[in-house]
Amino acid sequence: MSMYSVLMNNIKMTLNPKDVIISIDRPKILLLKKHIDYLAKYGTDQDDYEYNMTEYLRMSGIYWSLTAMELMGASDRMPKDDIISFISTCQNKESGGISACFPHDPHILYTLSAIQVLTMYNRLDAIDVEGVVKFVASLQQPDGSFYGDIWGEQDTRFTFCAVMCLSLLHRLDAINVDKAVEFVLSCMNFDGGFGSKPGSESHAGLIYCCVGTLSICKRLDALKVDALAWWLCERQLPSGGLNGRPEKLPDLCYSWWVISSLKILNKMRWVDKERLEQFIMACQDPDTGGFSDRPGDITDPFHTLFGVAGLSLLGNSKIKPVNPVYCMPQETIDRLKLKPQML
Amino acid sequence: MHGRVKVRTTEEERARKEKERQEKLKIYKHAMQQIFHKRKEGELDKNLLELTGKVLSSNPDIYTLWNIRREILIILKKADESEEEMSQLYDAELQLTEYCLKINPKSYCAWHQREWVLTTRANPNWEKELSLCNMYLKFDERNFHTWDYRRFVVSQCKPPLKDEFDFTTDKLMDNFSNYSAWHYRSKMLVELYPDVEGGRPIEDSHHKHELKMVQSAAFTDPDDTSAWFYQRWLLGAVKTNIEVAVYTVSPLKTTVAFSKPVNQTYVASKIRLFINNDLVNGEWQSCSGNQYDVLWIFKHNTDVTDSLDVKMEYDNENGDVQKIPGVKQNGNTYVGKGEIDFQRKYSKPVIEELINQLDSCRQLLAMEPDNKWTLLTTTVFLHCIDAKQYHKEIIENLHTLKTIDSWRAGYYDDLITKWSLEDQLAIDYKSDSIDFKIKFDDKITSLPHLQYYSHCENVDLSNQNLSSNVLASLELLQNCKKLSLANNQLTTLQRFPNLNLEELNLTGNNDLDQEELEVFKKNCNYSVIF
Ligand SMILES: [Zn+2]
């Protein structure tokens, strides 16, 4: 390769409007303590605007923070007893489903988050487990798909929530797994990826959901692995970050969804891990702590989890191993004796 | 949470903003309290519609508020609200979602509410919805919510499929970089123009037409990736059958390997094993224990001894019965091989088009030799047209790609491995050898197609670039006795499968932990060299 073309490549790299430039003053090492303090403090101010306005996804917020804290070995900084009694109040007595926050309505997204938190704490006794099983099973449709709640929104995210939730409870027998798989496969696209419903465009987040579902159901054989993994590794941009769809900006959460899928497919070597690590490190905020979607943006617990979990998959020794399917500590998955399929 | 740039502000500004936010918060909290109170009291009325509407206008993602609105609309309808009145309420609901989508075009809740209203009300105006989609796609041609909504509308009002196909053509003519349009097009192409007679996914003339369209798109700007994915799909859109790769009948074990994963029902109904012309009865188990697998183990009670006549019959996908004779190896083992051919089979017009386009690619490459997409496409074309003839050039190109697209060096390494192995397999399958050894210069980085070597007793994978993440796939070497993984990059043996080996060579894997090795050796009933 000539000098000239190296130069051309570099120019193209910096001119790419669909990527970010990581300035040299961005963090390059893991600011572990800052993140722990950031998450420990998050939500302690009951008058915080951001915290209040995200009440409708509180349960997932707790899952993001607790999982990140578990992975950083600092879960003792979370108010365990408060969290457990909070979850108890969020379960709907009639349907068995769990809401984001009382008195909001039960939904499968928050039911899963609650189950993930309670399994990490090993405190499933705090809720009516049979009620949860009944709720999740009631959402399966004749075509195998799952609704998010009684209102009929259909999405492969909800299939993943259902399958993950029931597998954590060792109750996959409560649903028609073959039908669930059949539905997921009906969402497969020309590029080997998956969207939210049949006909929908491939999207890294939904690919993670569908690959995760097939992993738990031990049906990874049905994937077009080479096409899918190639599409996934093409998500990596010159900056090292990954986007969720072609021609989009890189984002830390997509970085997680892409590499966790690649990990399940045993193709993580198809991306440049060093450059990805640089991108993730650059998404840290050295002042406030936490990670953001892109270098220089405002941090939040959601991206903080995916930053920490991403570094874990890349083998960072300061973070505990994460399970790529469940996005929970591997030690929790081992304790539950769960063995999702990995290629 | 997305795209909020952190800006440095003065203390004064910050305080002012905080005060503003606290005001807003107070109003929000009060409204939410009122809403939940009214709901608890069963006051599902128009006043509650107004209250929830106000909050949703600035926070369209509060899902419970949409639920409350649906509850109210259902109750009002039941309560004999006049048809005209209901129609107005539904119109107002649609206006609210439109307003919310202006604030957040990616609000799942608002899109879903729109769907709910249209499927609930009488006489929905689908044409209006379709033009709304057109308008939204002008603002953001990649919003997948809008595309999903469009597909929903289309599924209801059912315009001719060809109209939608033409819509994607228009969108692509505006901007070839519209991946969403390529995606939608792929769905309709196989619906509108399948090759019914030939069994290919796409009818010839349309296959050719699409390839031409990709070419004009891709050559407009080779660095715009959208069209390339569509092209790779078109190139892979050929008919492939499930084939028997190889079967092995030994005194210890009977295995059958397939080109693709199959389930037990498939194997049990399509495969028959005969020994001395007697049908052998038995039970099929997958090698991995999973429902679908490329390697199946046949448990039977027939003694496998010297000088037998072993034969397998396979009801293949063309409807023929394929008879595969077993050839005797030493030690009373019989091996039968199917025909292998990894070359993709295109129709004549398509292959002519590919040869044409290869020519243009080469010209382009001459001007810009280090353009990744041009080089990758050239390479893929070469592989599709004649993988054997162009093998050397293909591998050279992949090496170049490793340097100009270093982000994906691992991908190109695995392609070199896969395509080199396919090249070698064609030769290996002409001999009766039960040895497997890498016969090309590039070091392999993965183990694709390993089921094709499931009959081999001596497997030499030494001096390669294999890491520990390939170990699980060694499970396919069910008939292997001597396995060498010497001089690779193994770091752990955690995923090493259960195999009936006689000897395993692990020397020269310098990052393997001595302690782990000792424990591993203790648990093995075969000799482990390290
Ligand atoms: Zn994000």
Coordinates of N, CA, C and O and ligand atoms in Angstrom, one line a residue, chain A residues 251-254 257 293 302-303, chain B residues 1-2, ligand 1:
Chain A
D251 N -22.6 4.5 18.6 CA -23.3 4.7 19.8 C -22.8 3.6 20.8 O -22.8 2.4 20.4
L252 N -22.6 4.0 22.0 CA -22.1 3.0 23.0 C -23.0 1.8 23.2 O -22.6 0.7 23.3
C253 N -24.3 2.1 23.2 CA -25.3 1.0 23.5 C -25.3 0.0 22.3 O -25.4 -1.2 22.5
Y254 N -25.2 0.5 21.1 CA -25.1 -0.4 19.9 C -23.8 -1.2 20.0 O -23.8 -2.3 19.5
W257 N -24.6 -4.2 21.9 CA -25.5 -5.1 21.2 C -24.8 -5.8 20.1 O -25.1 -7.0 19.8
D293 N -23.6 8.1 25.3 CA -23.7 7.4 24.0 C -22.5 7.7 23.1 O -22.0 6.8 22.4
F302 N -28.1 3.9 31.7 CA -28.2 3.0 30.6 C -26.9 2.8 29.8 O -26.4 1.7 29.7
H303 N -26.3 3.9 29.4 CA -25.0 3.8 28.7 C -23.9 3.4 29.6 O -22.9 2.8 29.1
Chain B
M1 N -31.6 10.5 26.4 CA -30.4 9.7 26.6 C -29.5 9.7 25.4 O -28.4 9.3 25.5
H2 N -30.1 10.1 24.3 CA -29.3 10.0 23.1 C -29.0 11.4 22.5 O -29.9 12.2 22.4
Ligands
ZN1 ZN -27.3 4.6 22.8

